[in-house]
Amino acid sequence: MCLGIPMQVVAIDGFNAVCEAQGVRRVVSLFMLGAGEVAPGDHVMVHVGYALRKMTEGDARSAWELLAVLGEAAP
């Protein structure tokens, strides 16, 4: 099973972006997205260091809410 994590783009440098989620920052590759598709402040779905797609802030929030519920259900 693969898990994508919603993150917010903080800064962009070429095909790399600094992204943040819940206080954690990571450098993420934008290589899988079209040039100029994302800008600082946008939300992206990240899997193994690659931004796979742009998403709305509402979708990102919903994903984090679901992940929180799943975390509470874990033994």
PDB file of C-alpha atoms in Angstrom:
ATOM      1  CA  MET A   1       0.000   0.000   0.000  1.00  0.00           C
ATOM      2  CA  CYS A   2       1.274   3.450  -0.884  1.00  0.00           C
ATOM      3  CA  LEU A   3       0.634   6.519   1.225  1.00  0.00           C
ATOM      4  CA  GLY A   4       0.708  10.061  -0.109  1.00  0.00           C
ATOM      5  CA  ILE A   5       1.110  12.925   2.335  1.00  0.00           C
ATOM      6  CA  PRO A   6      -0.446  16.333   1.688  1.00  0.00           C
ATOM      7  CA  MET A   7       2.111  19.121   2.095  1.00  0.00           C
ATOM      8  CA  GLN A   8       2.149  22.867   1.522  1.00  0.00           C
ATOM      9  CA  VAL A   9       4.783  24.377  -0.763  1.00  0.00           C
ATOM     10  CA  VAL A  10       6.913  26.922   1.102  1.00  0.00           C
ATOM     11  CA  ALA A  11       9.550  27.764  -1.535  1.00  0.00           C
ATOM     12  CA  ILE A  12      10.545  26.608  -5.010  1.00  0.00           C
ATOM     13  CA  ASP A  13      14.022  26.291  -6.519  1.00  0.00           C
ATOM     14  CA  GLY A  14      13.900  24.878 -10.044  1.00  0.00           C
ATOM     15  CA  PHE A  15      12.395  21.379  -9.873  1.00  0.00           C
ATOM     16  CA  ASN A  16      12.727  21.203  -6.070  1.00  0.00           C
ATOM     17  CA  ALA A  17      10.420  22.645  -3.448  1.00  0.00           C
ATOM     18  CA  VAL A  18      10.588  23.021   0.290  1.00  0.00           C
ATOM     19  CA  CYS A  19       7.281  21.644   1.563  1.00  0.00           C
ATOM     20  CA  GLU A  20       5.821  21.589   5.058  1.00  0.00           C
ATOM     21  CA  ALA A  21       3.258  19.437   6.838  1.00  0.00           C
ATOM     22  CA  GLN A  22       2.493  19.571  10.547  1.00  0.00           C
ATOM     23  CA  GLY A  23       5.726  21.381  11.355  1.00  0.00           C
ATOM     24  CA  VAL A  24       7.957  19.038   9.324  1.00  0.00           C
ATOM     25  CA  ARG A  25       9.813  20.435   6.310  1.00  0.00           C
ATOM     26  CA  ARG A  26      11.164  18.342   3.430  1.00  0.00           C
ATOM     27  CA  VAL A  27      12.734  19.014   0.055  1.00  0.00           C
ATOM     28  CA  VAL A  28      10.394  17.534  -2.544  1.00  0.00           C
ATOM     29  CA  SER A  29      10.961  16.990  -6.265  1.00  0.00           C
ATOM     30  CA  LEU A  30       8.518  18.711  -8.624  1.00  0.00           C
ATOM     31  CA  PHE A  31       9.786  16.667 -11.581  1.00  0.00           C
ATOM     32  CA  MET A  32       6.473  14.750 -11.927  1.00  0.00           C
ATOM     33  CA  LEU A  33       4.463  17.975 -12.323  1.00  0.00           C
ATOM     34  CA  GLY A  34       4.352  20.379 -15.224  1.00  0.00           C
ATOM     35  CA  ALA A  35       6.605  23.431 -15.164  1.00  0.00           C
ATOM     36  CA  GLY A  36       5.001  26.291 -13.281  1.00  0.00           C
ATOM     37  CA  GLU A  37       2.079  24.153 -12.077  1.00  0.00           C
ATOM     38  CA  VAL A  38       2.654  24.933  -8.393  1.00  0.00           C
ATOM     39  CA  ALA A  39       3.585  28.065  -6.478  1.00  0.00           C
ATOM     40  CA  PRO A  40       4.419  28.791  -2.840  1.00  0.00           C
ATOM     41  CA  GLY A  41       1.273  28.400  -0.764  1.00  0.00           C
ATOM     42  CA  ASP A  42      -0.146  25.601  -2.948  1.00  0.00           C
ATOM     43  CA  HIS A  43      -0.771  22.109  -1.589  1.00  0.00           C
ATOM     44  CA  VAL A  44       0.615  18.958  -3.198  1.00  0.00           C
ATOM     45  CA  MET A  45       0.331  15.216  -2.609  1.00  0.00           C
ATOM     46  CA  VAL A  46       3.821  13.845  -1.840  1.00  0.00           C
ATOM     47  CA  HIS A  47       4.961  10.240  -2.117  1.00  0.00           C
ATOM     48  CA  VAL A  48       8.590   9.091  -1.587  1.00  0.00           C
ATOM     49  CA  GLY A  49       9.924  12.603  -2.112  1.00  0.00           C
ATOM     50  CA  TYR A  50       7.954  13.449  -5.270  1.00  0.00           C
ATOM     51  CA  ALA A  51       4.990  15.796  -5.581  1.00  0.00           C
ATOM     52  CA  LEU A  52       2.467  13.750  -7.565  1.00  0.00           C
ATOM     53  CA  ARG A  53      -0.313  16.277  -8.015  1.00  0.00           C
ATOM     54  CA  LYS A  54      -1.566  19.648  -6.921  1.00  0.00           C
ATOM     55  CA  MET A  55      -4.532  19.603  -4.550  1.00  0.00           C
ATOM     56  CA  THR A  56      -6.849  22.102  -2.916  1.00  0.00           C
ATOM     57  CA  GLU A  57      -6.373  23.235   0.662  1.00  0.00           C
ATOM     58  CA  GLY A  58      -9.710  21.588   1.499  1.00  0.00           C
ATOM     59  CA  ASP A  59      -8.579  18.249   0.060  1.00  0.00           C
ATOM     60  CA  ALA A  60      -5.330  18.485   2.044  1.00  0.00           C
ATOM     61  CA  ARG A  61      -7.250  19.239   5.253  1.00  0.00           C
ATOM     62  CA  SER A  62      -9.637  16.322   4.633  1.00  0.00           C
ATOM     63  CA  ALA A  63      -6.710  13.954   4.072  1.00  0.00           C
ATOM     64  CA  TRP A  64      -5.066  15.029   7.352  1.00  0.00           C
ATOM     65  CA  GLU A  65      -8.383  14.575   9.206  1.00  0.00           C
ATOM     66  CA  LEU A  66      -8.683  11.045   7.806  1.00  0.00           C
ATOM     67  CA  LEU A  67      -5.067  10.238   8.726  1.00  0.00           C
ATOM     68  CA  ALA A  68      -5.743  11.468  12.267  1.00  0.00           C
ATOM     69  CA  VAL A  69      -8.775   9.164  12.570  1.00  0.00           C
ATOM     70  CA  LEU A  70      -6.739   6.217  11.289  1.00  0.00           C
ATOM     71  CA  GLY A  71      -3.968   7.019  13.768  1.00  0.00           C
ATOM     72  CA  GLU A  72      -6.450   6.997  16.648  1.00  0.00           C
ATOM     73  CA  ALA A  73      -7.743   3.590  15.563  1.00  0.00           C
ATOM     74  CA  ALA A  74      -4.254   2.042  15.509  1.00  0.00           C
ATOM     75  CA  PRO A  75      -3.494  -0.334  18.386  1.00  0.00           C
TER      76      PRO A  75
END
